[in-house]
Each structure stands twice: as C-alpha cells, then as structure tokens.
C-alpha cells in the first residue's frame, strides 16, 4: 500500500469496495486514517466497509468521529442514521438529521 496521497488511498479503497473486497477497503481506509487522523472523509469512508461487514457499532463510531471532525458532513449523518437503523436503534436514527451530534454522545 504505497499511495502518494490520501486521495489515492481513497481511490484504492473505493475500488476495493466496488470489487466487493470490504476487508481490503477497510484496511486501506484505516491506513489513510493513520496518515491523516483528522480527516473526516476517511472516517466516513471507513464506516461503509464496516457496515457492509455488519460491524454496525464500529461503523457508527467511524461516522461519529467524522461528525466530530466535520459537524456538517451530510454523508456521515446519513450513514450514521443507517448504522443506527441496522442496530435496531430506530428512534435515535429518526432524529439524527434533525439535531447536532452532541445530544447523541450518551446514546
């Protein structure tokens, strides 16, 4: 995994995911986060292969981290809602888009 930039890592991770290689995509996005830990897009991208592997709690954590870094990250809100829904946390999922993330810290 010798990428020149975070964008190249994103491309590689997206390609792995499109090929159905969620474990490889997860590893690539984790590598990207090690290189750039404050990258909200990397956290958001990491959540998708985790969710696809039914690791919904870990996906939720990745989306929450993305939102901590970029509170207006619309895709992360949408993905968080889906992860919560998959965990059966329907009431929380329904309100995620209507309020900031801080009220959900205790949930």
Backbone as CSV, one residue per row, in Angstrom:
resi,resn,N_x,N_y,N_z,CA_x,CA_y,CA_z,C_x,C_y,C_z
1,UNK,0.834,-1.189,0.000,0.000,0.000,0.000,0.875,1.246,0.000
2,UNK,1.459,1.602,-1.086,2.281,2.786,-1.151,1.572,3.827,-2.008
3,UNK,0.732,4.588,-1.379,-0.011,5.628,-2.088,0.705,6.953,-1.916
4,UNK,0.589,7.792,-2.911,1.236,9.092,-2.867,0.428,10.110,-2.072
5,UNK,-0.865,9.917,-1.999,-1.698,10.905,-1.315,-2.896,10.220,-0.683
6,UNK,-3.564,10.954,0.186,-4.785,10.444,0.803,-5.845,10.209,-0.263
7,UNK,-5.868,11.046,-1.287,-6.848,10.860,-2.359,-6.605,9.563,-3.121
8,UNK,-5.345,9.205,-3.300,-5.047,7.939,-3.958,-5.496,6.772,-3.083
9,UNK,-5.302,6.895,-1.779,-5.793,5.857,-0.877,-7.311,5.755,-0.963
10,UNK,-7.985,6.902,-1.014,-9.446,6.892,-1.158,-9.834,6.151,-2.435
11,UNK,-9.133,6.439,-3.519,-9.435,5.783,-4.793,-9.250,4.275,-4.667
12,UNK,-8.135,3.860,-4.048,-7.867,2.434,-3.879,-8.923,1.770,-3.002
13,UNK,-9.295,2.434,-1.917,-10.316,1.890,-1.030,-11.663,1.788,-1.714
14,UNK,-12.016,2.827,-2.458,-13.282,2.797,-3.199,-13.286,1.678,-4.231
15,UNK,-12.150,1.477,-4.911,-12.055,0.411,-5.912,-12.182,-0.962,-5.255
16,UNK,-11.545,-1.138,-4.112,-11.647,-2.415,-3.396,-13.083,-2.669,-2.975
17,UNK,-13.725,-1.644,-2.489,-15.113,-1.793,-2.063,-16.021,-2.113,-3.248
18,UNK,-15.819,-1.441,-4.354,-16.625,-1.695,-5.550,-16.444,-3.129,-6.040
19,UNK,-15.265,-3.689,-5.801,-14.984,-5.074,-6.197,-15.504,-6.071,-5.167
20,UNK,-16.122,-5.560,-4.091,-16.662,-6.438,-3.060,-15.651,-6.878,-2.025
21,UNK,-14.498,-6.222,-2.003,-13.428,-6.549,-1.062,-13.491,-5.615,0.138
22,UNK,-14.505,-5.798,0.983,-14.698,-4.886,2.108,-13.553,-4.922,3.112
23,UNK,-12.977,-6.089,3.353,-11.864,-6.180,4.299,-10.655,-5.400,3.793
24,UNK,-10.392,-5.477,2.490,-9.280,-4.715,1.900,-9.588,-3.222,1.963
25,UNK,-10.820,-2.847,1.632,-11.217,-1.431,1.698,-11.058,-0.911,3.117
26,UNK,-11.494,-1.693,4.090,-11.344,-1.291,5.492,-9.871,-1.039,5.825
27,UNK,-9.010,-1.967,5.429,-7.571,-1.824,5.716,-6.998,-0.574,5.056
28,UNK,-7.413,-0.299,3.836,-6.907,0.883,3.126,-7.372,2.158,3.813
29,UNK,-8.660,2.218,4.191,-9.155,3.426,4.858,-8.524,3.599,6.236
30,UNK,-8.270,2.501,6.940,-7.560,2.604,8.232,-6.142,3.142,8.016
31,UNK,-5.507,2.688,6.946,-4.172,3.204,6.612,-4.246,4.713,6.359
32,UNK,-5.263,5.130,5.632,-5.451,6.560,5.387,-5.628,7.339,6.675
33,UNK,-6.362,6.770,7.627,-6.565,7.451,8.910,-5.280,7.524,9.725
34,UNK,-4.423,6.508,9.587,-3.132,6.596,10.282,-2.295,7.736,9.702
35,UNK,-2.412,7.945,8.404,-1.657,9.024,7.751,-2.271,10.388,8.035
36,UNK,-3.593,10.437,8.156,-4.297,11.712,8.338,-5.455,11.502,9.314
37,UNK,-5.152,11.426,10.622,-6.176,11.071,11.607,-7.308,12.087,11.764
38,UNK,-7.116,13.283,11.276,-8.156,14.304,11.397,-8.946,14.482,10.109
39,UNK,-9.005,13.451,9.296,-9.693,13.520,8.012,-11.093,12.913,8.145
40,UNK,-12.100,13.777,8.188,-13.481,13.329,8.364,-13.929,12.428,7.219
41,UNK,-13.477,12.713,6.020,-13.855,11.870,4.879,-13.322,10.448,5.047
42,UNK,-12.124,10.317,5.597,-11.549,8.987,5.811,-12.374,8.212,6.840
43,UNK,-12.787,8.882,7.916,-13.641,8.214,8.903,-14.961,7.793,8.269
44,UNK,-15.547,8.681,7.494,-16.812,8.362,6.843,-16.646,7.190,5.878
45,UNK,-15.567,7.211,5.106,-15.328,6.118,4.153,-15.072,4.797,4.879
46,UNK,-14.392,4.832,6.013,-14.138,3.624,6.794,-15.447,2.985,7.254
47,UNK,-16.417,3.797,7.584,-17.678,3.254,8.079,-18.387,2.353,7.092
48,UNK,-18.286,2.636,5.802,-19.030,1.871,4.792,-18.609,0.400,4.728
49,UNK,-17.313,0.080,4.583,-16.964,-1.341,4.567,-17.236,-2.020,5.907
50,UNK,-17.151,-1.276,7.005,-17.502,-1.860,8.295,-18.977,-2.235,8.315
51,UNK,-19.827,-1.315,7.855,-21.267,-1.598,7.804,-21.556,-2.755,6.858
52,UNK,-20.868,-2.790,5.742,-21.084,-3.869,4.784,-20.685,-5.230,5.352
53,UNK,-19.789,-5.215,6.342,-19.389,-6.449,7.033,-20.234,-6.678,8.293
54,UNK,-21.311,-5.891,8.427,-22.241,-5.966,9.549,-21.584,-5.644,10.887
55,UNK,-20.561,-4.814,10.847,-19.910,-4.323,12.054,-20.485,-2.932,12.344
56,UNK,-21.766,-2.912,12.676,-22.504,-1.655,12.748,-22.043,-0.743,13.880
57,UNK,-21.653,-1.311,15.013,-21.174,-0.467,16.111,-19.874,0.235,15.723
58,UNK,-18.977,-0.494,15.071,-17.725,0.129,14.623,-18.001,1.159,13.537
59,UNK,-18.926,0.860,12.647,-19.293,1.825,11.613,-19.865,3.086,12.256
60,UNK,-20.733,2.887,13.238,-21.301,4.037,13.955,-20.194,4.891,14.560
61,UNK,-19.218,4.253,15.179,-18.106,5.002,15.787,-17.338,5.796,14.731
62,UNK,-17.124,5.202,13.567,-16.416,5.916,12.493,-17.213,7.121,12.025
63,UNK,-18.532,6.953,11.862,-19.366,8.077,11.424,-19.417,9.163,12.485
64,UNK,-19.491,8.771,13.751,-19.493,9.771,14.833,-18.177,10.558,14.840
65,UNK,-17.073,9.848,14.623,-15.773,10.532,14.562,-15.744,11.519,13.403
66,UNK,-16.257,11.107,12.259,-16.328,12.025,11.113,-17.114,13.279,11.481
67,UNK,-18.208,13.088,12.209,-19.051,14.234,12.578,-18.420,15.096,13.664
68,UNK,-17.597,14.485,14.500,-16.846,15.297,15.474,-15.872,16.220,14.749
69,UNK,-15.274,15.706,13.690,-14.300,16.476,12.915,-14.962,17.473,11.971
70,UNK,-16.115,17.100,11.439,-16.824,17.946,10.462,-18.327,17.857,10.747
71,UNK,-18.816,18.667,11.672,-20.211,18.573,12.101,-21.253,18.764,10.999
72,UNK,-20.859,19.287,9.873,-21.817,19.500,8.782,-21.658,18.458,7.668
73,UNK,-21.021,17.332,7.947,-20.751,16.284,6.962,-22.046,15.506,6.692
74,UNK,-22.762,15.907,5.660,-24.085,15.345,5.375,-24.043,13.843,5.147
75,UNK,-23.054,13.351,4.427,-22.970,11.913,4.160,-22.768,11.132,5.455
76,UNK,-21.969,11.668,6.368,-21.744,10.979,7.643,-23.033,10.909,8.458
77,UNK,-23.837,11.970,8.431,-25.136,11.930,9.116,-26.019,10.841,8.516
78,UNK,-26.093,10.792,7.216,-26.912,9.792,6.545,-26.425,8.380,6.863
79,UNK,-25.118,8.188,6.819,-24.542,6.875,7.105,-24.731,6.493,8.572
80,UNK,-24.610,7.470,9.469,-24.844,7.210,10.890,-26.279,6.744,11.098
81,UNK,-27.202,7.428,10.456,-28.615,7.044,10.576,-28.809,5.584,10.135
82,UNK,-28.186,5.206,9.028,-28.317,3.830,8.539,-27.710,2.821,9.516
83,UNK,-26.553,3.154,10.091,-25.908,2.245,11.049,-26.766,2.071,12.299
84,UNK,-27.356,3.163,12.759,-28.240,3.079,13.919,-29.465,2.227,13.600
85,UNK,-30.023,2.428,12.418,-31.196,1.674,11.986,-30.883,0.175,11.964
86,UNK,-29.719,-0.169,11.417,-29.322,-1.579,11.326,-29.145,-2.216,12.714
87,UNK,-28.855,-1.378,13.717,-28.710,-1.870,15.091,-30.055,-1.922,15.819
88,UNK,-31.113,-1.527,15.140,-32.426,-1.520,15.768,-32.682,-0.308,16.639
89,UNK,-31.861,0.709,16.497,-32.000,1.938,17.289,-32.781,2.961,16.468
90,UNK,-34.036,2.604,16.199,-34.878,3.350,15.264,-35.178,4.772,15.724
91,UNK,-35.502,4.957,16.988,-35.841,6.290,17.480,-34.657,7.244,17.331
92,UNK,-33.481,6.764,17.665,-32.281,7.595,17.525,-32.000,7.866,16.059
93,UNK,-32.159,6.861,15.224,-31.901,7.022,13.788,-32.817,8.081,13.186
94,UNK,-34.058,8.140,13.647,-35.020,9.080,13.072,-34.695,10.536,13.373
95,UNK,-33.991,10.794,14.470,-33.722,12.186,14.834,-32.318,12.660,14.487
96,UNK,-31.473,11.778,13.999,-30.080,12.151,13.719,-29.985,13.348,12.780
97,UNK,-30.796,13.400,11.762,-30.703,14.508,10.806,-31.264,15.824,11.331
98,UNK,-31.982,15.784,12.441,-32.646,16.996,12.911,-31.901,17.753,13.985
99,UNK,-30.914,17.142,14.606,-30.199,17.812,15.703,-28.708,17.579,15.565
100,UNK,-27.898,18.436,16.192,-26.444,18.217,16.162,-26.070,16.910,16.870
101,UNK,-24.866,16.451,16.650,-24.423,15.167,17.180,-24.273,15.165,18.702
102,UNK,-23.919,16.264,19.329,-23.618,16.258,20.751,-24.701,15.611,21.605
103,UNK,-26.000,15.828,21.323,-27.004,15.173,22.159,-26.968,13.646,22.089
104,UNK,-26.293,13.087,21.096,-26.247,11.635,20.948,-25.043,11.013,21.632
105,UNK,-24.188,11.821,22.239,-22.971,11.295,22.836,-23.279,10.253,23.920
106,UNK,-24.392,10.413,24.622,-24.733,9.499,25.702,-25.475,8.249,25.233
107,UNK,-25.879,8.187,23.974,-26.676,7.054,23.478,-25.820,5.894,23.035
